[in-house]
Short mmCIF file of C-alpha atoms in Angstrom, two decimals:
data_model
loop_
_atom_site.label_atom_id
_atom_site.label_comp_id
_atom_site.label_asym_id
_atom_site.label_seq_id
_atom_site.Cartn_x
_atom_site.Cartn_y
_atom_site.Cartn_z
CA MET A 521 151.25 38.73 155.69
CA ASN A 522 147.87 37.50 154.52
CA THR A 523 144.87 38.84 156.38
CA PRO A 524 142.89 36.02 158.03
CA PRO A 525 139.40 35.24 156.79
CA SER A 526 136.76 37.71 157.88
CA PRO A 527 135.02 36.83 161.14
CA LEU A 528 131.69 37.74 159.57
CA GLY A 529 129.64 35.26 157.59
CA ALA A 530 130.26 31.57 157.91
CA GLU A 531 133.43 30.35 159.59
CA ARG A 532 133.19 26.66 158.77
CA THR A 533 136.23 25.03 157.21
CA ASP A 534 134.67 21.66 156.37
CA GLY A 535 133.83 22.70 152.82
CA SER A 536 130.16 23.39 153.52
CA SER A 537 130.44 27.14 153.01
CA VAL A 538 130.56 28.98 149.70
CA ARG A 539 133.70 31.09 149.69
CA ILE A 540 134.31 34.43 148.00
CA GLY A 541 137.80 35.89 147.92
CA ALA A 542 138.04 39.58 148.80
CA LEU A 543 140.92 41.76 147.60
CA VAL A 544 141.31 45.04 149.50
CA PRO A 545 144.15 47.45 150.38
CA LEU A 546 144.44 47.32 154.16
CA THR A 547 148.05 48.45 154.69
CA ARG A 548 150.27 51.19 153.24
CA PRO A 549 151.10 52.15 150.60
CA GLY A 550 147.53 51.16 149.78
CA TRP A 551 144.76 53.63 150.54
CA VAL A 552 143.79 51.98 153.81
CA GLU A 553 140.64 54.02 154.42
CA ALA A 554 139.32 53.09 150.98
CA GLY A 555 140.07 49.44 151.67
CA GLN A 556 138.26 49.59 154.99
CA GLN A 557 135.23 51.11 153.29
CA VAL A 558 135.14 48.43 150.59
CA LEU A 559 135.54 45.72 153.22
CA ALA A 560 132.77 47.14 155.42
CA GLY A 561 130.36 46.92 152.48
CA LEU A 562 131.48 43.41 151.55
CA GLU A 563 131.14 42.15 155.12
CA LEU A 564 127.74 43.74 155.69
CA ALA A 565 126.39 42.16 152.51
CA VAL A 566 127.75 38.73 153.50
CA ARG A 567 125.93 39.05 156.81
CA ASP A 568 122.70 39.99 155.05
CA VAL A 569 123.02 37.11 152.56
CA ASN A 570 123.52 34.63 155.37
CA ASP A 571 120.64 36.07 157.38
CA ALA A 572 118.48 35.41 154.30
CA GLY A 573 119.53 31.76 154.06
CA GLY A 574 122.89 31.91 152.33
CA ILE A 575 123.47 30.27 148.96
CA GLY A 576 121.00 27.41 148.65
CA GLY A 577 121.19 26.89 152.40
CA ARG A 578 124.99 27.03 152.47
CA PRO A 579 126.57 29.97 154.31
CA LEU A 580 128.62 32.51 152.40
CA GLU A 581 132.18 33.04 153.66
CA LEU A 582 134.45 35.96 152.87
CA VAL A 583 138.18 35.17 152.67
CA VAL A 584 140.05 38.48 152.83
CA ARG A 585 143.49 39.26 151.44
CA ASP A 586 145.35 42.55 151.78
CA THR A 587 146.76 43.81 148.46
CA ALA A 588 148.56 46.85 149.95
CA ALA A 589 148.32 48.53 146.50
CA ASP A 590 150.90 46.02 145.22
CA PRO A 591 150.09 44.34 141.87
CA GLU A 592 152.43 41.42 142.54
CA LYS A 593 150.93 40.84 145.96
CA ALA A 594 147.45 40.94 144.45
CA ALA A 595 148.36 38.36 141.78
CA ALA A 596 149.80 36.08 144.47
CA ALA A 597 146.62 36.53 146.53
CA VAL A 598 144.52 35.45 143.55
CA ASP A 599 146.62 32.26 143.27
CA ASP A 600 146.18 31.63 147.00
CA LEU A 601 142.43 32.19 146.91
CA ALA A 602 142.04 29.96 143.86
CA ARG A 603 143.81 27.14 145.73
CA LEU A 604 141.42 27.65 148.64
CA GLY A 605 138.51 26.95 146.31
CA VAL A 606 136.76 30.31 146.24
CA ALA A 607 133.84 30.48 143.84
CA ALA A 608 134.63 34.07 142.80
CA LEU A 609 136.69 37.14 143.59
CA ALA A 610 135.43 40.53 144.77
CA GLY A 611 136.79 43.95 145.63
CA GLU A 612 139.92 45.99 144.98
CA TYR A 613 140.16 49.77 144.89
CA HIS A 614 143.41 50.61 143.10
CA SER A 615 143.15 50.36 139.31
CA VAL A 616 146.67 49.12 138.60
CA VAL A 617 146.28 46.45 141.29
CA ALA A 618 142.87 45.40 139.97
CA ARG A 619 144.40 45.03 136.51
CA ALA A 620 146.98 42.56 137.85
CA ALA A 621 144.28 40.65 139.74
CA ALA A 622 142.03 40.55 136.68
CA ALA A 623 144.84 39.17 134.50
CA ARG A 624 145.55 36.41 137.00
CA ALA A 625 141.86 35.62 137.52
CA GLU A 626 141.37 35.30 133.77
CA ALA A 627 144.40 33.00 133.48
CA LEU A 628 143.04 30.75 136.25
CA GLY A 629 139.41 30.80 135.09
CA LEU A 630 138.16 32.51 138.24
CA PRO A 631 135.21 34.96 138.07
CA PHE A 632 136.13 38.43 139.36
CA LEU A 633 133.63 41.19 140.09
CA CYS A 634 135.73 44.33 140.51
CA SER A 635 134.15 46.74 142.98
CA SER A 636 135.88 50.09 142.60
CA ALA A 637 138.77 50.27 140.12
CA VAL A 638 137.97 52.36 137.03
CA LEU A 639 140.88 51.98 134.58
CA ASP A 640 139.34 51.33 131.15
CA ALA A 641 141.90 48.69 130.19
CA LEU A 642 141.29 46.40 133.14
CA THR A 643 142.29 43.46 130.91
CA GLU A 644 144.35 43.41 127.73
CA GLN A 645 141.71 41.56 125.71
CA PRO A 646 137.94 41.08 126.04
CA THR A 647 137.23 38.48 128.72
CA GLN A 648 134.21 36.62 130.05
CA TRP A 649 135.75 36.19 133.50
CA VAL A 650 135.74 39.80 134.75
CA ALA A 651 132.89 42.25 135.39
CA ARG A 652 132.97 45.69 137.00
CA LEU A 653 130.61 47.87 139.03
CA ALA A 654 132.49 51.19 138.97
CA PRO A 655 132.09 53.25 135.80
CA PRO A 656 135.10 53.23 133.45
CA GLN A 657 137.55 56.08 133.89
CA SER A 658 136.78 57.49 130.44
CA ARG A 659 133.10 57.98 131.25
CA GLY A 660 133.65 59.54 134.67
CA TRP A 661 136.52 61.80 133.67
CA GLN A 662 134.72 63.02 130.55
CA ILE A 663 131.83 64.05 132.79
CA TYR A 664 134.33 65.83 135.02
CA ALA A 665 135.86 67.59 132.01
CA GLY A 666 132.39 68.71 130.95
CA PHE A 667 131.89 70.13 134.44
CA LEU A 668 135.13 72.11 134.09
CA LEU A 669 133.98 73.65 130.82
CA SER A 670 130.53 74.42 132.20
CA THR A 671 132.12 76.39 135.06
CA GLY A 672 134.27 78.46 132.71
CA HIS A 673 137.62 76.66 132.93
CA ARG A 674 139.54 76.39 129.65
CA LYS A 675 143.17 76.43 130.78
CA ILE A 676 143.60 73.48 133.14
CA ALA A 677 146.84 72.37 134.81
CA VAL A 678 147.30 68.81 136.03
CA ALA A 679 149.84 67.99 138.74
CA THR A 680 150.71 64.42 137.87
CA GLN A 681 152.93 61.48 138.80
CA SER A 682 154.05 58.48 136.75
CA SER A 683 151.27 55.91 136.65
CA VAL A 684 149.19 54.14 134.03
CA TYR A 685 146.11 55.49 135.83
CA TRP A 686 147.24 59.13 135.93
CA ALA A 687 148.47 58.97 132.32
CA ALA A 688 145.10 57.60 131.21
CA GLY A 689 143.30 60.36 133.11
CA THR A 690 145.43 63.06 131.51
CA ARG A 691 144.77 61.63 128.05
CA ILE A 692 141.00 61.48 128.65
CA LEU A 693 140.94 65.09 129.80
CA ARG A 694 143.02 66.31 126.86
CA ASP A 695 141.00 64.36 124.28
CA TYR A 696 137.76 65.78 125.65
CA LEU A 697 138.88 69.36 126.23
CA ALA A 698 141.03 70.07 123.17
CA PRO A 699 138.22 69.94 120.55
CA ARG A 700 136.14 72.19 122.81
CA GLY A 701 138.73 74.93 123.24
CA GLY A 702 140.33 73.64 126.43
CA THR A 703 144.04 73.23 127.18
CA VAL A 704 145.73 70.75 129.52
CA ILE A 705 149.07 71.78 131.03
CA GLU A 706 151.06 68.93 132.61
CA LEU A 707 153.11 69.62 135.74
CA ASP A 708 155.48 66.75 136.53
CA MET A 709 155.55 66.27 140.29
CA HIS A 710 158.76 64.27 140.06
CA ALA A 711 160.45 67.49 138.96
CA LEU A 712 158.50 70.20 140.82
CA THR A 713 158.05 71.14 144.47
CA PRO A 714 154.62 72.35 145.63
CA MET A 715 155.95 75.92 145.63
CA ALA A 716 157.21 75.49 142.08
CA VAL A 717 153.73 74.32 141.12
CA CYS A 718 152.38 77.68 142.34
CA ASP A 719 154.87 79.55 140.19
CA ALA A 720 153.99 77.42 137.16
CA LEU A 721 150.26 78.06 137.64
CA VAL A 722 150.85 81.80 137.64
CA ASP A 723 153.22 81.63 134.69
CA LYS A 724 150.82 79.52 132.56
CA GLY A 725 147.70 81.46 133.53
CA ALA A 726 145.81 78.31 134.57
CA THR A 727 142.39 78.76 136.18
CA ALA A 728 142.13 75.21 137.51
CA LEU A 729 144.59 72.73 138.99
CA LEU A 730 143.74 69.02 139.06
CA LEU A 731 145.50 66.70 141.52
CA LEU A 732 146.55 63.57 139.63
CA VAL A 733 148.86 62.50 142.45
CA GLY A 734 149.00 60.26 145.47
CA HIS A 735 147.47 60.91 148.87
CA PRO A 736 148.45 62.07 151.43
CA GLU A 737 151.59 63.22 149.64
CA PRO A 738 152.15 65.13 147.53
CA ALA A 739 148.43 66.03 147.32
CA VAL A 740 148.17 67.57 150.79
CA SER A 741 151.30 69.70 150.39
CA ILE A 742 150.17 70.96 146.97
CA VAL A 743 146.78 72.03 148.33
CA LYS A 744 148.34 73.82 151.29
CA SER A 745 150.81 75.66 149.08
CA VAL A 746 148.19 76.78 146.56
CA ARG A 747 145.70 77.84 149.23
CA ARG A 748 148.34 80.01 150.91
CA ASP A 749 149.54 81.72 147.74
CA PRO A 750 147.74 85.09 147.34
CA ARG A 751 148.45 85.01 143.60
CA LEU A 752 146.18 81.94 143.31
CA ALA A 753 143.19 83.08 145.35
CA GLU A 754 140.83 82.51 142.41
CA ILE A 755 142.17 79.18 141.14
CA MET A 756 139.99 76.09 141.42
CA ILE A 757 141.60 72.93 142.78
CA GLY A 758 140.03 69.66 141.65
CA ALA A 759 140.59 65.97 142.37
CA PRO A 760 138.71 63.79 139.88
CA ALA A 761 140.10 60.58 141.38
CA GLY A 762 138.12 61.20 144.58
CA GLN A 763 140.69 61.88 147.29
CA PRO A 764 138.39 64.33 149.16
CA GLU A 765 135.74 61.61 149.58
CA PHE A 766 137.45 60.19 152.64
CA ALA A 767 137.63 61.51 156.18
CA GLU A 768 141.44 61.33 156.12
CA TRP A 769 141.41 64.15 153.57
CA ALA A 770 139.42 66.46 155.84
CA THR A 771 141.58 65.52 158.82
CA SER A 772 144.78 66.31 156.92
CA LEU A 773 143.62 69.62 155.46
CA GLY A 774 140.95 71.04 157.75
CA ASP A 775 139.24 74.03 156.13
CA ASP A 776 141.49 73.65 153.08
CA SER A 777 139.77 70.33 152.32
CA ALA A 778 136.60 72.06 151.07
CA ALA A 779 135.59 73.34 147.61
CA ILE A 780 137.71 70.73 145.77
CA PRO A 781 135.37 68.98 143.28
CA PHE A 782 135.76 65.23 142.81
CA LEU A 783 133.95 62.26 141.30
CA ARG A 784 131.80 59.92 143.32
CA TYR A 785 129.44 57.17 142.21
CA LEU A 786 126.17 57.75 144.02
CA PRO A 787 122.68 58.70 142.81
CA GLU A 788 120.93 61.80 144.09
CA HIS A 789 118.66 59.52 146.12
CA LEU A 790 119.51 56.02 147.35
CA SER A 791 117.08 53.18 146.78
CA PRO A 792 115.14 51.85 149.81
CA LEU A 793 117.78 49.13 150.06
CA GLY A 794 120.48 51.80 149.85
CA ALA A 795 118.92 53.81 152.66
CA ARG A 796 118.81 50.73 154.91
CA VAL A 797 122.38 49.81 154.03
CA GLU A 798 123.55 53.37 154.66
CA THR A 799 122.20 53.20 158.21
CA ALA A 800 123.90 49.85 158.84
CA LEU A 801 127.20 51.02 157.32
CA ARG A 802 127.16 54.20 159.37
CA GLU A 803 126.81 52.10 162.52
CA ARG A 804 129.56 49.70 161.44
CA LEU A 805 132.01 52.46 160.45
CA ALA A 806 131.02 54.96 163.15
CA ALA A 807 131.02 57.52 160.33
CA ALA A 808 129.20 58.33 157.12
CA PRO A 809 129.92 55.64 154.51
CA SER A 810 131.59 56.61 151.25
CA PHE A 811 130.36 55.46 147.86
CA VAL A 812 133.13 52.84 148.01
CA ALA A 813 131.31 51.04 150.84
CA PHE A 814 128.16 50.86 148.70
CA GLU A 815 130.24 49.42 145.86
CA GLY A 816 131.42 46.70 148.25
CA TYR A 817 127.88 45.90 149.34
CA ASP A 818 126.60 45.77 145.77
CA THR A 819 129.44 43.45 144.77
CA ILE A 820 128.34 40.73 147.19
CA THR A 821 124.67 41.32 146.34
CA VAL A 822 125.41 40.61 142.68
CA LEU A 823 127.68 37.63 143.35
CA ALA A 824 125.15 36.07 145.73
CA ASP A 825 122.46 36.37 143.05
CA VAL A 826 124.78 34.80 140.46
CA LEU A 827 125.70 31.90 142.76
CA ARG A 828 122.09 31.24 143.72
CA SER A 829 120.83 31.38 140.14
CA HIS A 830 123.65 29.68 138.26
CA GLY A 831 125.45 27.56 140.84
CA THR A 832 128.89 27.78 142.39
CA ASP A 833 130.78 26.29 139.46
CA ARG A 834 133.24 28.93 138.30
CA ALA A 835 132.54 28.56 134.59
CA SER A 836 128.78 28.78 135.12
CA ALA A 837 129.18 31.94 137.16
CA ALA A 838 131.43 33.55 134.57
CA VAL A 839 128.97 33.14 131.70
CA SER A 840 126.12 34.57 133.78
CA TRP A 841 127.20 38.25 133.70
CA PRO A 842 124.89 39.24 130.79
CA ARG A 843 121.91 37.69 132.62
CA VAL A 844 122.38 39.67 135.85
CA ALA A 845 119.51 41.99 136.82
CA VAL A 846 119.91 42.84 140.50
CA GLU A 847 118.54 45.71 142.59
CA GLY A 848 121.54 47.27 144.30
CA THR A 849 121.90 50.12 146.72
CA ARG A 850 122.37 52.62 143.90
CA GLY A 851 120.01 51.29 141.24
CA LYS A 852 119.40 48.25 139.06
CA ILE A 853 122.64 46.51 138.14
CA GLN A 854 123.02 44.90 134.73
CA PHE A 855 126.17 44.18 132.73
CA THR A 856 126.77 44.90 129.07
CA ARG A 857 129.62 45.03 126.60
CA THR A 858 130.67 48.66 126.31
CA PRO A 859 132.73 49.88 123.33
CA GLY A 860 136.38 50.14 124.27
CA ILE A 861 135.92 48.26 127.57
CA SER A 862 137.22 44.69 127.78
CA VAL A 863 135.18 43.53 130.78
CA TRP A 864 131.47 43.16 131.47
CA GLN A 865 130.44 46.63 132.62
CA TRP A 866 127.61 48.14 134.65
CA ALA A 867 127.03 50.89 132.12
CA SER A 868 124.50 52.98 134.04
CA ALA A 869 126.38 53.42 137.31
CA PRO A 870 125.53 56.89 138.71
CA ILE A 871 128.18 59.61 138.54
CA GLN A 872 128.32 62.90 140.42
CA VAL A 873 130.78 65.76 140.73
CA VAL A 874 130.69 66.89 144.36
CA ASP A 875 132.76 68.85 146.85
CA ARG A 876 132.93 69.49 150.57
CA ASP A 877 130.90 72.52 151.62
CA PRO A 878 133.22 75.32 152.85
CA ALA A 879 130.60 76.25 155.45
CA GLU A 880 130.42 72.67 156.71
CA PRO A 881 133.28 70.47 155.43
CA ASP A 882 131.61 67.24 156.58
CA ARG A 883 128.72 67.92 154.19
CA PHE A 884 128.96 67.24 150.44
CA ARG A 885 127.46 69.47 147.75
CA ILE A 886 126.36 67.98 144.43
CA LEU A 887 127.73 70.27 141.70
CA HIS A 888 127.03 68.22 138.58
CA ALA A 889 125.56 64.83 137.66
CA GLY A 890 126.26 62.63 134.66
#
């Protein structure tokens, strides 16, 4: 079932509002908490845009669709939103879903600013219609691989499932580590139980295990099994895809949720705008916002600037990406063509490797910055 339009922003249906379609996972098997974070940022930014006068005096309206981590559902949502006359698309968290949405947006000639998905190959060919805020997977995961080497890890196991995203991550890690003396050992979670993973880690002599698997399962069960195995007391568990960012992770694992490094896309210090937005998001979410909420906010901030400066015509908006220069919550946002990336890319998005502090699991420690 399609999610009704957001109650925030303008609610007029007489055509006087400027509509933006929002794609977010709000039901399982999508990562619901991530979707809620993206949506909170999108909605807060719409409110702020409208409080500042909207788009040339016209209110901005967010029309929300639940993708549920389903590529086919996302493509159908893009068709629906295009029929409703949205000026642009925003959002999405899951990379494979964002890829389906981007392909459909390109086919329809609909500008799409992707908030969070990182898969390098977001479109098959270079396109003018799609831009992205999150750093590409290759950049983030190479920084993570560098962190592994800097902390003495050379023999790294990856517990992985079948997915374009996980396969790309494994390839990035191997390509970075192999020339530098590192080894990647793949553990197929379609064939292994969590206990069998423990045996394989001992047998292979791995010093680090990376979770390239879904959450909550099998990620939670793997962590619990490894943490309880006395043979693996010294092994580092990592989650480059960012599962430990969300409160659901800490709730599921308790003390076991800590000391698992992951990637997040925040600077060491937020801009003044970011600090104000953080306070508002914390109030809206009744919890500390994740970096995903800031990505949502920045998405609308950029699109509002594009629509004000270049008009609400879809083609005009799509050709404006290289002229964007917007102060976001996490720094100045500009889009460039990046080698190997088919979409317009914010190339200087901040990247950190962080974990939850074992002494205080609700607090994050910055371990490395890229």
